[in-house]
mmCIF file of C-alpha atoms in Angstrom:
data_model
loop_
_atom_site.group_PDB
_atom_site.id
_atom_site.type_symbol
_atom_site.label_atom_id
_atom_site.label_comp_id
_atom_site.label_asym_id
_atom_site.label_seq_id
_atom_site.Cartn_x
_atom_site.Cartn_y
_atom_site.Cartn_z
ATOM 1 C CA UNK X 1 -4.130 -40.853 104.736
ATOM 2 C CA UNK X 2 -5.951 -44.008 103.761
ATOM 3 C CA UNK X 3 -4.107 -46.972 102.039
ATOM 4 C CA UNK X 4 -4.257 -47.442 98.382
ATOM 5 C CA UNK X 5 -5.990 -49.990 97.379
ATOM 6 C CA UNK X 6 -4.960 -52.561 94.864
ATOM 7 C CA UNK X 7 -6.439 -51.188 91.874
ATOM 8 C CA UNK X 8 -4.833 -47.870 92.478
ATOM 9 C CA UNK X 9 -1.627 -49.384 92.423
ATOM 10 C CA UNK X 10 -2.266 -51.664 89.365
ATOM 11 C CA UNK X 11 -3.494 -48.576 87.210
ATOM 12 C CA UNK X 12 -0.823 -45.930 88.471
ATOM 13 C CA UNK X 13 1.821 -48.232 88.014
ATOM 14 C CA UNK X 14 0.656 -49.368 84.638
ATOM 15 C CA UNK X 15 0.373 -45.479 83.577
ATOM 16 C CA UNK X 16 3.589 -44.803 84.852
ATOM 17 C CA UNK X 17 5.328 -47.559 82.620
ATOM 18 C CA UNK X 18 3.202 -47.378 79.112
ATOM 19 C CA UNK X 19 3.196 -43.582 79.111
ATOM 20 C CA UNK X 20 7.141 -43.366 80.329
ATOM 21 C CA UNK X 21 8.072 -45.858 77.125
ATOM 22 C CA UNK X 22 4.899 -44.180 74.667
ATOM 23 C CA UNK X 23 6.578 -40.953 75.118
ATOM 24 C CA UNK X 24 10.007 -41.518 74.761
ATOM 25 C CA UNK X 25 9.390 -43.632 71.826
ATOM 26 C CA UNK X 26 7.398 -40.576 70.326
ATOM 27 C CA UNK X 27 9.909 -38.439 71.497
ATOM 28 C CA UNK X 28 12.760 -39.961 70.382
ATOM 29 C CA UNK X 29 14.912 -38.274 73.056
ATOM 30 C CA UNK X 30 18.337 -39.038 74.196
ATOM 31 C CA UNK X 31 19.201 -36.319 76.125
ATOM 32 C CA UNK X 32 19.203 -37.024 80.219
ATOM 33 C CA UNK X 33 16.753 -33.495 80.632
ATOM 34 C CA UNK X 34 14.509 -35.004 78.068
ATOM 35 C CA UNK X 35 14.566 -38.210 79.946
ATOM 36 C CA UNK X 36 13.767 -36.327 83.347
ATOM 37 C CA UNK X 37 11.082 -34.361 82.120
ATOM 38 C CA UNK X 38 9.387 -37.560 80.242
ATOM 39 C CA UNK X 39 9.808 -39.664 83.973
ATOM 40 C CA UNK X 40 8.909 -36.955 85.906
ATOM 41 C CA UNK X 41 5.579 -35.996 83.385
ATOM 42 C CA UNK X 42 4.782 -39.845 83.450
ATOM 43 C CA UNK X 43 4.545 -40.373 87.221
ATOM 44 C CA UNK X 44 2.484 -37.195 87.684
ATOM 45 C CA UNK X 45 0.393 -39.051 85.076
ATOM 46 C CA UNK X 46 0.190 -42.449 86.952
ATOM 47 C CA UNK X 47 -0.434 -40.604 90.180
ATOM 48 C CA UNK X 48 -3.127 -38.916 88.417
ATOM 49 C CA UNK X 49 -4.687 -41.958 87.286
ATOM 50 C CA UNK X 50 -4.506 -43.386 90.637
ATOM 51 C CA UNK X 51 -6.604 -40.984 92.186
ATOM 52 C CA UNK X 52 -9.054 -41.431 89.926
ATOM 53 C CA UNK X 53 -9.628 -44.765 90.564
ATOM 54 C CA UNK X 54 -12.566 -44.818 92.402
ATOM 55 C CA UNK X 55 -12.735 -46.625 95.894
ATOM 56 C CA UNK X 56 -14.919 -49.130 96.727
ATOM 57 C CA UNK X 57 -17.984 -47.773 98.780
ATOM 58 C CA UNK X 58 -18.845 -49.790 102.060
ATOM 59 C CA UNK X 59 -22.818 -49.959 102.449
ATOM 60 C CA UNK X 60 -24.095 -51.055 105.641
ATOM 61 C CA UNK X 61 -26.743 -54.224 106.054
ATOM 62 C CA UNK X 62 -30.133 -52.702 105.312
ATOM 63 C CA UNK X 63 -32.348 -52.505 108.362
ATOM 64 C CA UNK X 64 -35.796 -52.699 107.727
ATOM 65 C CA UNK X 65 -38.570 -50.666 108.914
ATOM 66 C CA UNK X 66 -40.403 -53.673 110.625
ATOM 67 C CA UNK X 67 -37.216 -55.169 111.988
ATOM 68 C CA UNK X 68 -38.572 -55.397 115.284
ATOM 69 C CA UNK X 69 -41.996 -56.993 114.497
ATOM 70 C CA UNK X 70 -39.959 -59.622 112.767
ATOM 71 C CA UNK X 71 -37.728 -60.107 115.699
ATOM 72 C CA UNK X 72 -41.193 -60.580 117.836
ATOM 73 C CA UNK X 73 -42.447 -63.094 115.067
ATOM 74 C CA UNK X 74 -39.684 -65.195 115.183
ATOM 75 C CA UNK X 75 -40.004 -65.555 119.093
ATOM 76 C CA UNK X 76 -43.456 -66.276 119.353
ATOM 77 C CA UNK X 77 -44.056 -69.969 119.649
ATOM 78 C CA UNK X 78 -45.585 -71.811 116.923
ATOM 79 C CA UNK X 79 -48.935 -73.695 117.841
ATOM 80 C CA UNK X 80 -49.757 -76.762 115.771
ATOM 81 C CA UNK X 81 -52.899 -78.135 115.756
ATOM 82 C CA UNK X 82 -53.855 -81.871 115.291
ATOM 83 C CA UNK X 83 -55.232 -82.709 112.749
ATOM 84 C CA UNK X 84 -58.445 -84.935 111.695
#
């Protein structure tokens, strides 16, 4: 399983701690089942989130079609001629 990256953590943890307080102030709850189900809810919700996050895609150098005729180019000696 690949490593989350840093973003992933930032947002999931962020979900996890506005939506655990947003809901319990909405809620209003005291009870320690209400509390459960709010915590449990909110870290589905941050783990959610996280997932979402998209990764960062690697791209490899572009290779050009005439990469080997430039590679000859830069070989070839350059000639200078005198001038006048």
């Amino acid at each position: 399983m690949p490593r989350p990256t840093v973003a992933q953590l930032a947002y999931g943890s962020a979900t996890v701690v506005l939506s655990t307080l947003a809901m319990l102030l909405l809620s209003q709850t005291s009870s320690g089942p209400g509390v459960g189900v709010i915590a449990m809810s909110a870290v589905i919700l941050g783990l959610f989130v996280a997932l979402s996050v998209p990764k960062p895609k690697r791209t490899p150098a572009p290779e050009s079609v005439d990469a080997p005729e430039a590679a000859a180019r830069e070989r070839e000696p350059v000639h200078e001629t005198a001038g006048p």
